[in-house]
Amino acid sequence: MPAKRQLNGIMVGTVTNGLFAHRGADVVLIGTPDGVITQ
């Protein structure tokens, strides 16, 4: 985990998803053949 903590310190505000996220998503966008579903 030390590597993740170090990367998080560098990337805060630059990358806001995946490994570098500080919290979960508020909205999920799902692409479908009929359009986008927002949850």
JSON list of C-alpha atoms in Angstrom, two decimals:
[
{"chain": "A", "resi": 1, "resn": "MET", "atom": "CA", "xyz": [0.00, 0.00, 0.00]},
{"chain": "A", "resi": 2, "resn": "PRO", "atom": "CA", "xyz": [2.83, 2.54, 0.45]},
{"chain": "A", "resi": 3, "resn": "ALA", "atom": "CA", "xyz": [3.15, 2.91, -3.34]},
{"chain": "A", "resi": 4, "resn": "LYS", "atom": "CA", "xyz": [-0.58, 3.63, -3.68]},
{"chain": "A", "resi": 5, "resn": "ARG", "atom": "CA", "xyz": [-0.40, 6.24, -0.91]},
{"chain": "A", "resi": 6, "resn": "GLN", "atom": "CA", "xyz": [2.58, 7.90, -2.57]},
{"chain": "A", "resi": 7, "resn": "LEU", "atom": "CA", "xyz": [0.84, 7.97, -5.98]},
{"chain": "A", "resi": 8, "resn": "ASN", "atom": "CA", "xyz": [-2.33, 9.35, -4.41]},
{"chain": "A", "resi": 9, "resn": "GLY", "atom": "CA", "xyz": [-0.32, 12.21, -2.92]},
{"chain": "A", "resi": 10, "resn": "ILE", "atom": "CA", "xyz": [1.12, 13.10, -6.33]},
{"chain": "A", "resi": 11, "resn": "MET", "atom": "CA", "xyz": [-2.04, 12.74, -8.38]},
{"chain": "A", "resi": 12, "resn": "VAL", "atom": "CA", "xyz": [-4.68, 14.40, -6.17]},
{"chain": "A", "resi": 13, "resn": "GLY", "atom": "CA", "xyz": [-6.77, 16.72, -8.33]},
{"chain": "A", "resi": 14, "resn": "THR", "atom": "CA", "xyz": [-5.18, 15.43, -11.55]},
{"chain": "A", "resi": 15, "resn": "VAL", "atom": "CA", "xyz": [-6.62, 11.94, -11.84]},
{"chain": "A", "resi": 16, "resn": "THR", "atom": "CA", "xyz": [-9.99, 11.50, -10.15]},
{"chain": "A", "resi": 17, "resn": "ASN", "atom": "CA", "xyz": [-10.98, 7.94, -10.96]},
{"chain": "A", "resi": 18, "resn": "GLY", "atom": "CA", "xyz": [-9.84, 4.38, -10.50]},
{"chain": "A", "resi": 19, "resn": "LEU", "atom": "CA", "xyz": [-6.76, 3.84, -8.35]},
{"chain": "A", "resi": 20, "resn": "PHE", "atom": "CA", "xyz": [-6.41, 7.54, -7.58]},
{"chain": "A", "resi": 21, "resn": "ALA", "atom": "CA", "xyz": [-9.99, 8.26, -6.49]},
{"chain": "A", "resi": 22, "resn": "HIS", "atom": "CA", "xyz": [-10.50, 9.51, -2.93]},
{"chain": "A", "resi": 23, "resn": "ARG", "atom": "CA", "xyz": [-14.17, 8.51, -2.89]},
{"chain": "A", "resi": 24, "resn": "GLY", "atom": "CA", "xyz": [-16.67, 6.61, -4.98]},
{"chain": "A", "resi": 25, "resn": "ALA", "atom": "CA", "xyz": [-18.58, 8.00, -7.93]},
{"chain": "A", "resi": 26, "resn": "ASP", "atom": "CA", "xyz": [-21.77, 10.02, -7.40]},
{"chain": "A", "resi": 27, "resn": "VAL", "atom": "CA", "xyz": [-23.17, 9.11, -10.83]},
{"chain": "A", "resi": 28, "resn": "VAL", "atom": "CA", "xyz": [-22.68, 6.10, -13.09]},
{"chain": "A", "resi": 29, "resn": "LEU", "atom": "CA", "xyz": [-23.10, 6.56, -16.85]},
{"chain": "A", "resi": 30, "resn": "ILE", "atom": "CA", "xyz": [-23.82, 3.36, -18.77]},
{"chain": "A", "resi": 31, "resn": "GLY", "atom": "CA", "xyz": [-23.70, 3.39, -22.56]},
{"chain": "A", "resi": 32, "resn": "THR", "atom": "CA", "xyz": [-26.26, 1.19, -24.33]},
{"chain": "A", "resi": 33, "resn": "PRO", "atom": "CA", "xyz": [-27.32, 0.83, -27.96]},
{"chain": "A", "resi": 34, "resn": "ASP", "atom": "CA", "xyz": [-30.41, 2.92, -27.07]},
{"chain": "A", "resi": 35, "resn": "GLY", "atom": "CA", "xyz": [-28.50, 5.74, -25.38]},
{"chain": "A", "resi": 36, "resn": "VAL", "atom": "CA", "xyz": [-27.01, 6.53, -22.00]},
{"chain": "A", "resi": 37, "resn": "ILE", "atom": "CA", "xyz": [-28.46, 5.37, -18.69]},
{"chain": "A", "resi": 38, "resn": "THR", "atom": "CA", "xyz": [-27.67, 7.54, -15.65]},
{"chain": "A", "resi": 39, "resn": "GLN", "atom": "CA", "xyz": [-27.75, 5.90, -12.23]}
]
